[in-house]
Coordinates of C-alpha atoms in Angstrom, one line a residue:
M148 CA 0.9 14.1 16.3
P149 CA 1.6 10.7 14.9
F150 CA -0.2 9.2 11.9
A151 CA -1.1 5.7 11.0
Q152 CA -2.7 3.5 8.3
L153 CA -5.0 0.6 9.3
V154 CA -4.5 -2.0 6.5
V155 CA -7.5 -4.3 6.2
G156 CA -8.9 -6.5 3.5
P157 CA -9.8 -10.2 2.7
P158 CA -7.1 -12.8 2.4
G159 CA -4.9 -12.5 -0.7
S160 CA -5.6 -8.9 -1.2
G161 CA -2.0 -7.9 -0.7
K162 CA -1.9 -6.4 2.8
S163 CA 1.5 -7.6 3.9
T164 CA 3.0 -6.9 0.5
Y165 CA 1.5 -3.4 0.7
C166 CA 3.0 -2.8 4.1
N167 CA 6.4 -4.0 3.0
G168 CA 6.3 -1.8 -0.1
M169 CA 5.0 1.3 1.6
H170 CA 7.6 0.9 4.4
Q171 CA 10.3 0.9 1.8
F172 CA 8.8 3.8 -0.1
M173 CA 8.4 5.9 3.0
S174 CA 12.0 5.2 4.0
A175 CA 13.1 6.3 0.6
I176 CA 11.4 9.6 0.8
G177 CA 12.6 10.3 4.3
R178 CA 9.5 9.6 6.3
K179 CA 10.1 7.6 9.5
C180 CA 7.9 4.5 9.4
S181 CA 7.3 1.5 11.5
I182 CA 5.1 -1.6 11.0
V183 CA 2.9 -3.2 13.6
N184 CA 1.7 -6.8 12.8
L185 CA -1.8 -7.5 14.3
D186 CA -2.2 -10.8 12.5
P187 CA -1.5 -13.7 14.9
A188 CA -1.3 -16.1 12.0
N189 CA 1.4 -14.1 10.1
D190 CA 4.6 -15.8 11.3
R191 CA 6.7 -15.0 8.2
T192 CA 6.6 -11.3 7.6
S193 CA 8.6 -9.8 4.8
Y194 CA 9.1 -6.6 6.6
P195 CA 10.8 -5.6 9.9
C196 CA 8.2 -5.7 12.7
A197 CA 8.5 -2.9 15.3
L198 CA 5.7 -4.5 17.2
D199 CA 4.3 -8.0 16.7
V200 CA 1.0 -9.3 18.3
R201 CA 2.6 -12.8 18.2
D202 CA 4.8 -11.7 21.1
L203 CA 1.5 -11.5 23.1
V204 CA -0.5 -14.4 21.6
T205 CA -0.1 -16.8 18.7
L206 CA -2.7 -18.5 16.6
D207 CA -1.2 -22.0 17.1
E208 CA -1.3 -21.6 20.8
I209 CA -4.9 -20.6 20.8
M210 CA -6.0 -23.3 18.5
R211 CA -4.3 -25.9 20.6
E212 CA -5.4 -24.7 24.0
E213 CA -8.9 -23.5 23.1
E214 CA -9.6 -26.2 20.5
L215 CA -10.6 -23.6 17.9
G216 CA -10.2 -23.4 14.1
P217 CA -8.2 -20.8 12.3
N218 CA -11.1 -18.3 12.0
G219 CA -12.3 -18.7 15.6
G220 CA -8.7 -18.6 16.8
T221 CA -8.1 -15.3 15.0
L222 CA -11.2 -13.8 16.6
Y223 CA -10.1 -15.0 20.0
A224 CA -6.6 -13.5 19.5
I225 CA -8.1 -10.1 18.6
E226 CA -10.3 -10.2 21.7
E227 CA -7.2 -11.1 23.7
L228 CA -5.4 -8.1 22.3
E229 CA -8.3 -5.9 23.2
N230 CA -8.2 -7.2 26.8
N231 CA -4.5 -6.4 26.9
I232 CA -4.6 -3.1 25.1
E233 CA -2.0 -1.7 27.5
W234 CA 0.6 -3.9 25.9
L235 CA -0.1 -2.3 22.5
E236 CA -0.3 1.2 23.9
K237 CA 3.1 0.9 25.6
G238 CA 4.6 -0.4 22.4
L239 CA 3.2 2.5 20.3
T240 CA 4.4 5.0 22.9
D241 CA 7.9 3.7 22.4
L242 CA 7.7 4.3 18.7
G243 CA 7.4 8.1 19.3
E244 CA 6.3 10.1 16.3
D245 CA 6.9 7.3 13.7
Y246 CA 4.3 6.9 10.9
V247 CA 2.8 3.5 11.7
L248 CA 1.4 0.8 9.4
F249 CA -1.0 -1.7 11.0
D250 CA -1.0 -5.0 9.2
C251 CA -4.4 -6.5 10.2
P252 CA -5.8 -10.1 9.9
G253 CA -7.7 -11.1 6.7
Q254 CA -10.9 -12.6 8.3
V255 CA -13.6 -10.3 7.0
E256 CA -15.8 -10.7 10.0
I257 CA -13.2 -8.9 12.1
F258 CA -13.7 -5.6 10.2
T259 CA -17.4 -6.0 9.1
H260 CA -19.3 -6.8 12.3
H261 CA -17.0 -8.0 15.1
S262 CA -16.3 -5.1 17.5
S263 CA -12.9 -5.9 19.0
L264 CA -10.7 -4.5 16.1
R265 CA -12.8 -1.3 16.0
N266 CA -12.5 -0.8 19.7
I267 CA -8.7 -1.3 19.4
F268 CA -8.6 1.4 16.7
F269 CA -10.6 3.8 18.9
R270 CA -8.1 3.3 21.8
I271 CA -5.2 4.0 19.4
Q272 CA -7.0 7.1 18.3
K273 CA -7.1 8.3 21.9
L274 CA -3.3 8.2 22.0
G275 CA -3.4 11.1 19.5
Y276 CA -3.0 9.1 16.3
R277 CA -4.6 10.4 13.1
L278 CA -5.9 7.2 11.5
V279 CA -6.9 6.2 8.0
V280 CA -8.4 2.8 7.2
L281 CA -7.1 1.3 4.0
H282 CA -9.3 -1.5 2.6
L283 CA -7.5 -3.5 0.0
T284 CA -9.3 -5.5 -2.7
D285 CA -7.7 -7.6 -5.4
S286 CA -8.4 -6.1 -8.8
Y287 CA -9.3 -9.6 -10.1
C288 CA -12.8 -8.9 -8.7
L289 CA -13.4 -6.6 -11.7
T290 CA -13.4 -9.6 -14.1
L291 CA -16.7 -11.0 -12.8
P292 CA -19.8 -8.8 -12.1
S293 CA -20.8 -11.0 -9.1
L294 CA -17.3 -10.6 -7.5
Y295 CA -17.4 -6.8 -8.1
L296 CA -20.8 -6.4 -6.5
S297 CA -19.7 -8.6 -3.6
S298 CA -16.6 -6.4 -3.1
L299 CA -18.7 -3.3 -3.1
L300 CA -20.9 -4.7 -0.4
L301 CA -17.8 -5.7 1.6
A302 CA -16.2 -2.3 1.2
L303 CA -19.5 -0.5 2.2
R304 CA -20.0 -2.7 5.3
T305 CA -16.4 -2.1 6.4
M306 CA -16.7 1.7 6.0
L307 CA -19.8 1.7 8.2
Q308 CA -18.3 -0.6 10.8
M309 CA -14.9 1.2 11.1
D310 CA -16.4 4.7 11.2
L311 CA -13.0 6.3 10.4
P312 CA -11.4 8.1 7.5
H313 CA -11.4 5.4 4.8
L314 CA -10.0 4.6 1.4
N315 CA -10.8 1.6 -0.7
V316 CA -7.9 0.4 -3.0
L317 CA -7.9 -2.0 -6.0
T318 CA -4.5 -3.7 -5.7
K319 CA -2.5 -5.7 -8.2
I320 CA -3.7 -3.4 -11.0
D321 CA -0.6 -4.2 -13.0
N322 CA -2.0 -7.8 -13.4
L323 CA -5.4 -6.7 -14.7
S324 CA -4.5 -6.8 -18.4
S325 CA -3.7 -10.5 -18.2
Y326 CA -7.3 -11.4 -17.2
G327 CA -8.9 -10.4 -20.5
P328 CA -10.9 -7.4 -21.6
L329 CA -13.4 -5.7 -19.2
P330 CA -16.9 -4.7 -20.4
F331 CA -16.3 -1.2 -19.0
N332 CA -13.4 1.2 -18.7
L333 CA -11.6 1.3 -15.4
D334 CA -13.2 4.6 -14.3
F335 CA -16.6 2.8 -14.2
Y336 CA -15.4 0.4 -11.6
A337 CA -13.2 2.8 -9.6
E338 CA -15.7 5.6 -9.4
V339 CA -18.7 3.3 -9.1
H340 CA -20.8 4.8 -11.9
D341 CA -24.4 3.8 -12.7
L342 CA -24.4 0.2 -11.6
S343 CA -27.6 -0.6 -13.5
Y344 CA -25.4 -1.1 -16.5
M345 CA -23.8 -4.0 -14.7
L346 CA -27.1 -6.0 -14.3
P347 CA -27.2 -7.5 -17.9
H348 CA -23.6 -8.7 -17.5
L349 CA -24.4 -10.1 -14.1
A350 CA -27.4 -12.0 -15.6
N351 CA -25.1 -13.4 -18.4
E352 CA -22.5 -14.6 -15.9
S353 CA -24.6 -17.7 -14.9
P354 CA -28.0 -19.2 -15.9
L355 CA -29.0 -19.2 -12.3
L356 CA -28.7 -15.4 -12.1
K357 CA -31.4 -15.0 -14.8
N358 CA -34.0 -16.3 -12.4
P359 CA -36.5 -13.5 -11.6
K360 CA -35.9 -13.7 -7.9
F361 CA -32.2 -13.1 -8.4
E362 CA -33.0 -10.2 -10.7
G363 CA -34.8 -8.5 -7.8
L364 CA -32.0 -9.2 -5.4
N365 CA -29.4 -7.9 -7.7
R366 CA -31.4 -4.7 -8.3
A367 CA -31.8 -4.2 -4.5
I368 CA -28.0 -4.6 -4.0
V369 CA -27.3 -2.1 -6.7
D370 CA -29.8 0.4 -5.3
L371 CA -28.3 -0.1 -1.8
V372 CA -24.8 0.7 -2.8
E373 CA -25.8 3.7 -4.9
D374 CA -28.1 5.1 -2.2
F375 CA -25.2 5.2 0.3
G376 CA -22.9 6.8 -2.3
L377 CA -19.8 6.1 -0.2
V378 CA -17.8 3.6 -2.1
S379 CA -15.1 4.5 -4.6
F380 CA -11.6 3.0 -5.3
E381 CA -8.0 4.1 -5.6
T382 CA -5.7 1.9 -7.6
L383 CA -2.3 0.5 -6.8
A384 CA 0.6 -1.3 -8.5
V385 CA 2.8 -1.8 -5.5
E386 CA 6.0 -2.0 -7.5
D387 CA 5.3 1.1 -9.5
K388 CA 6.7 4.4 -8.0
K389 CA 4.1 6.7 -9.5
S390 CA 1.3 4.5 -8.3
M391 CA 2.6 4.5 -4.8
M392 CA 3.1 8.2 -4.8
Q393 CA -0.5 8.8 -6.1
L394 CA -1.9 6.5 -3.4
L395 CA 0.1 8.0 -0.6
Q396 CA -1.1 11.5 -1.6
A397 CA -4.7 10.3 -1.3
I398 CA -3.9 8.8 2.1
D399 CA -2.2 12.0 3.3
R400 CA -5.3 14.1 2.3
A401 CA -7.6 11.7 4.1
G402 CA -5.6 11.6 7.3
G403 CA -4.6 15.2 7.4
Y404 CA -0.9 14.6 7.0
V405 CA -1.0 16.9 4.0
F406 CA -1.5 19.8 6.4
G407 CA 1.7 19.1 8.3
G408 CA 3.5 16.0 9.5
A409 CA 5.8 15.3 12.4
E410 CA 8.9 16.1 10.4
G411 CA 7.9 19.7 10.1
A412 CA 10.5 22.0 8.6
N413 CA 12.9 19.2 7.9
D414 CA 11.0 17.9 5.0
T415 CA 13.0 16.5 2.1
V416 CA 12.3 17.5 -1.5
W417 CA 10.4 14.2 -1.9
Q418 CA 8.2 15.0 1.1
V419 CA 7.5 18.5 -0.2
A420 CA 6.5 17.0 -3.6
M421 CA 4.2 14.5 -1.9
R422 CA 2.6 17.2 0.2
E423 CA 2.1 19.7 -2.6
G424 CA 0.6 17.1 -4.9
M425 CA 3.2 17.5 -7.6
T426 CA 2.4 14.1 -9.0
T427 CA -0.9 13.8 -10.9
M428 CA -2.3 10.5 -12.3
D429 CA -6.0 10.2 -12.7
I430 CA -7.9 7.0 -13.5
R431 CA -7.6 7.6 -17.2
D432 CA -3.9 7.6 -16.9
V433 CA -4.1 4.3 -14.9
Q434 CA -6.3 2.9 -17.7
E435 CA -3.7 3.8 -20.3
R436 CA -0.7 2.7 -18.3
W437 CA -2.0 -0.7 -17.2
L438 CA -4.6 -1.7 -19.7
D439 CA -4.6 0.1 -23.0
K440 CA -0.9 0.5 -23.6
K441 CA 0.8 -1.6 -21.0
D442 CA 3.3 -3.2 -23.3
E443 CA 4.4 0.1 -24.7
Y444 CA 4.9 1.6 -21.2
D445 CA 6.7 -1.5 -20.1
E446 CA 9.1 -1.3 -23.0
L447 CA 9.6 2.4 -22.4
E448 CA 10.5 1.8 -18.7
R449 CA 12.8 -1.0 -19.7
R450 CA 14.7 1.3 -22.0
E451 CA 14.9 4.0 -19.4
L452 CA 16.3 1.5 -16.9
E453 CA 18.9 0.3 -19.4
E454 CA 19.9 3.8 -20.2
E455 CA 20.2 4.6 -16.5
A456 CA 22.3 1.5 -16.0
R457 CA 24.6 2.5 -18.9
R458 CA 24.9 6.0 -17.5
L459 CA 25.9 4.7 -14.1
R460 CA 28.4 2.3 -15.6
G461 CA 29.8 5.2 -17.6
D462 CA 30.1 7.3 -14.5
D463 CA 31.9 4.6 -12.6
Q464 CA 34.3 4.0 -15.5
G465 CA 34.9 7.8 -15.8
A466 CA 35.6 8.0 -12.1
A467 CA 38.1 5.1 -12.3
T468 CA 39.9 6.7 -15.3
E469 CA 40.1 10.1 -13.4
A470 CA 41.6 8.3 -10.4
D471 CA 44.2 6.5 -12.6
D472 CA 45.1 9.9 -14.2
A473 CA 45.5 11.5 -10.8
D474 CA 47.8 8.7 -9.6
E475 CA 49.9 9.0 -12.7
L476 CA 50.2 12.8 -12.4
L477 CA 51.1 12.5 -8.7
G478 CA 53.8 10.0 -9.6
E479 CA 55.3 12.5 -12.0
M480 CA 55.1 15.4 -9.5
I481 CA 56.8 13.6 -6.6
P482 CA 60.2 11.9 -7.4
P483 CA 60.9 8.5 -5.9
G484 CA 62.1 8.8 -2.3
G485 CA 60.4 12.1 -1.8
G486 CA 63.2 14.1 -3.7
S487 CA 65.8 16.3 -2.1
G488 CA 64.8 17.6 1.3
T489 CA 63.7 14.2 2.5
G490 CA 63.6 14.2 6.3
T491 CA 63.1 17.9 6.5
G492 CA 59.4 17.7 6.2
V493 CA 59.6 19.7 2.9
K494 CA 58.8 18.1 -0.5
V495 CA 60.4 19.4 -3.6
V496 CA 58.0 19.3 -6.5
R497 CA 59.4 19.1 -10.0
K498 CA 57.3 20.9 -12.6
I499 CA 56.1 18.7 -15.4
G500 CA 58.1 19.3 -18.6
S501 CA 60.9 21.2 -16.9

């Protein structure tokens, strides 16, 4: 039974960067992984494409022939893919049991109310894939209350539209400390605590938001999100190994991979560690690592890398010294010309010191 991640999110949220990083991470832990590009505008992928929608249809071609803009052209391309779903199904069949990452377009209407992408996902599910939707959001949204509430609404609408196992992810968490202090700890935003505490900060963001009619709207939005009680966030720093491990464990639990993947009994030590949940890093650890003590952790990691580099250089030098010693010893053991007995196939070895 193959597994897949459906990577969606607004433009700039880091979808392609995530796919590239997760592909490298899975390859490092021994999990066979392929990437399928579903974005017809993504003509410069940083990862190897096992299947590319641009082989079927390109955005430039649609915009030229149909006289559409970028957004309309992308919608048209997704509809074209839905009408030619056999092309995608054949390509996925050729991938066998590979874990698949789907890099999706960034137009939000595609995964909030347009039906084509959802229909494509349901067809993929009928092939036997266990799917998890991964909705990425740039952590910069935490810096402004209005952006945060808008992101909550977008995440909620996407969850209701996709109707699949779903994880929301705050990306670029390693950049968050450079934006200035937040009014609340990270767990408030990630776990979506009592949003009424956000209302005074929202009113202070702009004089327009202090208008009574906006106060009523803001309260209604807060109540809506809290009444559903669906939205929460994982965090991700794509270049940090621990952060990637923590997120992949959450994805494996959501998609069922934790109960047994295609690799079966051939799991590596890394895969066993991932499956058994041997890495623990809750939101308080993320707060400490990337906000409260980021400089200290960065310095510690720098020293660890330098120490590892010195150790590797020392191992290389030690191996070279041992090789030189072995050559010297071999030269002393075998006289020039092979010693007496040359041509008989027998070498006469002179004991050292005799």
